[in-house]
Amino acid sequence: MTPPEYEYLRKFLRDQSGLDLSADKQYLIESRLLPLARKAGLAGISELVQRLQGGSSALSTSVVEAMTTNETFFFRDKIPFDHFRDTIVPEMLKARAGRKSMRIWCAAGSTGQEPYSLAMCLKEMGAALAGWRIEIVASDLSQEVLEKSRAGIYSQFEVQRGLPIQLLVRYFKQAGETWQINPELRAMVQHRQLNLLHDFSQLGVFDIIYCRNVLIYFDQDTKIDIFNRLARQIEPDGFLVLGAAETVVGLTDAFRPIAERRGLYKPNDARAAATKPVLAGAAPRTAAMAGLSA
Ligand SMILES: C[S@@+](CC[C@H](N)C(=O)[O-])C[C@H]1O[C@@H](n2cnc3c(N)ncnc32)[C@H](O)[C@@H]1O
């Protein structure tokens, strides 16, 4: 790969997905894109770049997907799910007691382990949430991971990463070498293909947003832009949850960290209100919310 080809790919990926590659990541491009080029019958990266420059949209999607990192596992990092069970849901139970509904968005849900971990937490709370209408929206840039998430089918290796055995037995059914999450939990999660670089106001307003382990790949201006747009999609008393290596501190005043709750943020009311467009306030909470029975 020549230096101009590398520069072309860097800019292409930044524009398409936000991925911010430093000047020395040629090896990463080669390891991910060479197999893709060969599969497409191309001689190598140079020919791949020519096709992209020629406007091949199928190839563009494949290149973007091949360069995303989809690493995830059930109850990843544990703490964000402890916060969910011990802080977020109890607070929402009080704050939303009148309307008994909650909207949750996993903004980079990958293959589904994160949204299904939240769904399992909710089911484990049993009677406290009986009669509540809960919606979990799992979105991702990649169609490939969304398909896997929709199917809810995981390998033995995947269910052994982070998932307590009693939850595996309770919520999954074994099918040969794989495990499928049960239909009730699958029905709690709606899937949407969505690029965080683009407008997401059509999703409406959420009580809780999990946006974990995706902003680390973006440059500072992109992070700031996304934080400011997330602030418009969250209720003033809602919660934002970020990954262990992510923070709003030093980037935006749209959110503030919650003391002693690592990774957990609240919108700053005044700021959220100021940046909320007229229409977002009136956005439908949802058309399809799953009812939760104990
Ligand atoms: C490392 S995974 C994180 C999954 C999960 N949130 C977790 O923490 O385990 C990052 C995900 O972000 C998605 N992604 C990357 N760029 C994106 C973008 N611009 N818009 C939406 N999703 C994106 C990738 O496809 C990938 O599935």
XYZ file of N, CA, C and O and ligand atoms in Angstrom, residues 16-18 68-73 76 107-111 114 139-142 145 194-197 211-214 217-218, ligand 1:
151
model
N -16.732 7.909 6.805
C -17.829 6.936 6.766
C -18.280 6.467 8.150
O -19.454 6.252 8.377
N -17.296 6.266 9.052
C -17.666 5.655 10.338
C -17.129 6.401 11.551
O -17.453 6.044 12.678
N -16.294 7.414 11.330
C -15.713 8.146 12.456
C -14.386 7.553 12.913
O -13.685 8.152 13.719
N -14.550 -2.134 11.559
C -15.120 -1.899 12.886
C -14.633 -2.992 13.840
O -14.390 -4.119 13.426
N -14.507 -2.621 15.094
C -14.144 -3.595 16.126
C -15.421 -3.931 16.874
O -16.040 -3.047 17.471
N -15.823 -5.190 16.809
C -17.136 -5.575 17.353
C -17.048 -6.302 18.683
O -18.028 -6.884 19.143
N -15.855 -6.265 19.274
C -15.626 -6.963 20.543
C -16.695 -6.617 21.584
O -16.962 -5.444 21.867
N -17.302 -7.626 22.169
C -18.269 -7.418 23.234
C -18.468 -8.736 23.947
O -18.091 -9.794 23.417
N -19.031 -8.687 25.140
C -19.435 -9.942 25.797
C -20.472 -9.636 26.861
O -20.711 -8.462 27.202
N -20.239 -7.130 30.159
C -18.872 -6.631 29.988
C -18.550 -5.548 31.033
O -19.285 -4.580 31.175
N -26.411 2.309 22.080
C -26.098 3.035 20.852
C -25.000 2.391 20.003
O -24.733 2.857 18.897
N -24.361 1.361 20.500
C -23.410 0.589 19.681
C -23.489 -0.834 20.233
O -22.593 -1.323 20.894
N -24.606 -1.473 19.942
C -24.965 -2.728 20.615
C -24.214 -3.949 20.114
O -24.326 -5.035 20.694
N -23.479 -3.800 19.002
C -22.714 -4.906 18.424
C -23.596 -6.167 18.296
O -24.741 -6.075 17.864
N -23.077 -7.310 18.698
C -23.778 -8.576 18.456
C -24.843 -8.900 19.521
O -25.357 -10.011 19.554
N -24.692 -6.779 25.032
C -24.984 -5.668 25.948
C -26.501 -5.462 26.119
O -26.998 -5.474 27.257
N -28.795 -0.363 18.501
C -28.416 0.089 17.155
C -26.928 -0.152 16.944
O -26.151 -0.278 17.897
N -26.565 -0.208 15.699
C -25.154 -0.346 15.332
C -25.008 0.093 13.883
O -25.964 0.063 13.113
N -23.788 0.456 13.537
C -23.475 0.802 12.148
C -23.508 -0.441 11.261
O -23.898 -0.387 10.096
N -23.096 -1.559 11.814
C -22.856 -2.763 11.024
C -24.098 -3.663 10.939
O -24.616 -4.119 11.952
N -23.395 -7.354 12.394
C -23.538 -7.626 13.826
C -25.010 -7.560 14.242
O -25.453 -8.294 15.122
N -27.817 2.122 12.434
C -27.666 3.560 12.659
C -26.198 3.951 12.789
O -25.448 3.310 13.526
N -25.816 4.973 12.032
C -24.461 5.500 12.119
C -24.488 6.710 13.056
O -25.217 7.675 12.819
N -23.703 6.643 14.124
C -23.715 7.728 15.114
C -23.240 9.058 14.535
O -23.469 10.110 15.129
N -22.584 9.015 13.374
C -22.165 10.277 12.741
C -23.361 11.010 12.152
O -23.294 12.203 11.879
N -23.750 3.974 25.738
C -22.957 4.254 24.529
C -21.523 3.895 24.886
O -20.721 4.740 25.248
N -21.226 2.604 24.836
C -19.975 2.118 25.430
C -19.014 1.556 24.386
O -19.401 0.818 23.483
N -17.764 1.941 24.562
C -16.674 1.357 23.772
C -16.832 1.570 22.272
O -16.504 0.712 21.473
N -17.348 2.738 21.915
C -17.382 3.113 20.505
C -16.734 4.488 20.321
O -15.979 4.679 19.359
N -12.944 5.218 19.475
C -12.367 5.127 18.124
C -12.442 6.448 17.368
O -11.952 6.549 16.251
N -13.115 7.460 17.955
C -13.385 8.702 17.236
C -12.458 9.824 17.692
O -11.941 9.799 18.811
C -16.336 -2.508 20.552
S -18.023 -2.631 20.066
C -18.846 -2.188 21.581
C -20.032 -3.054 21.863
C -20.698 -2.822 23.227
N -21.202 -1.476 23.354
C -19.749 -3.131 24.354
O -19.262 -2.202 25.018
O -19.465 -4.323 24.592
C -18.183 -1.155 19.077
C -19.365 -1.184 18.128
O -19.534 0.122 17.588
C -19.975 0.005 16.249
N -19.670 1.267 15.543
C -18.488 1.693 15.058
N -18.621 2.872 14.468
C -19.924 3.236 14.588
C -20.695 4.350 14.166
N -20.115 5.371 13.494
N -22.011 4.357 14.439
C -22.591 3.318 15.122
N -21.918 2.240 15.541
C -20.596 2.197 15.272
C -19.213 -1.200 15.719
O -19.849 -1.767 14.598
C -19.189 -2.125 16.942
O -20.202 -3.076 16.885
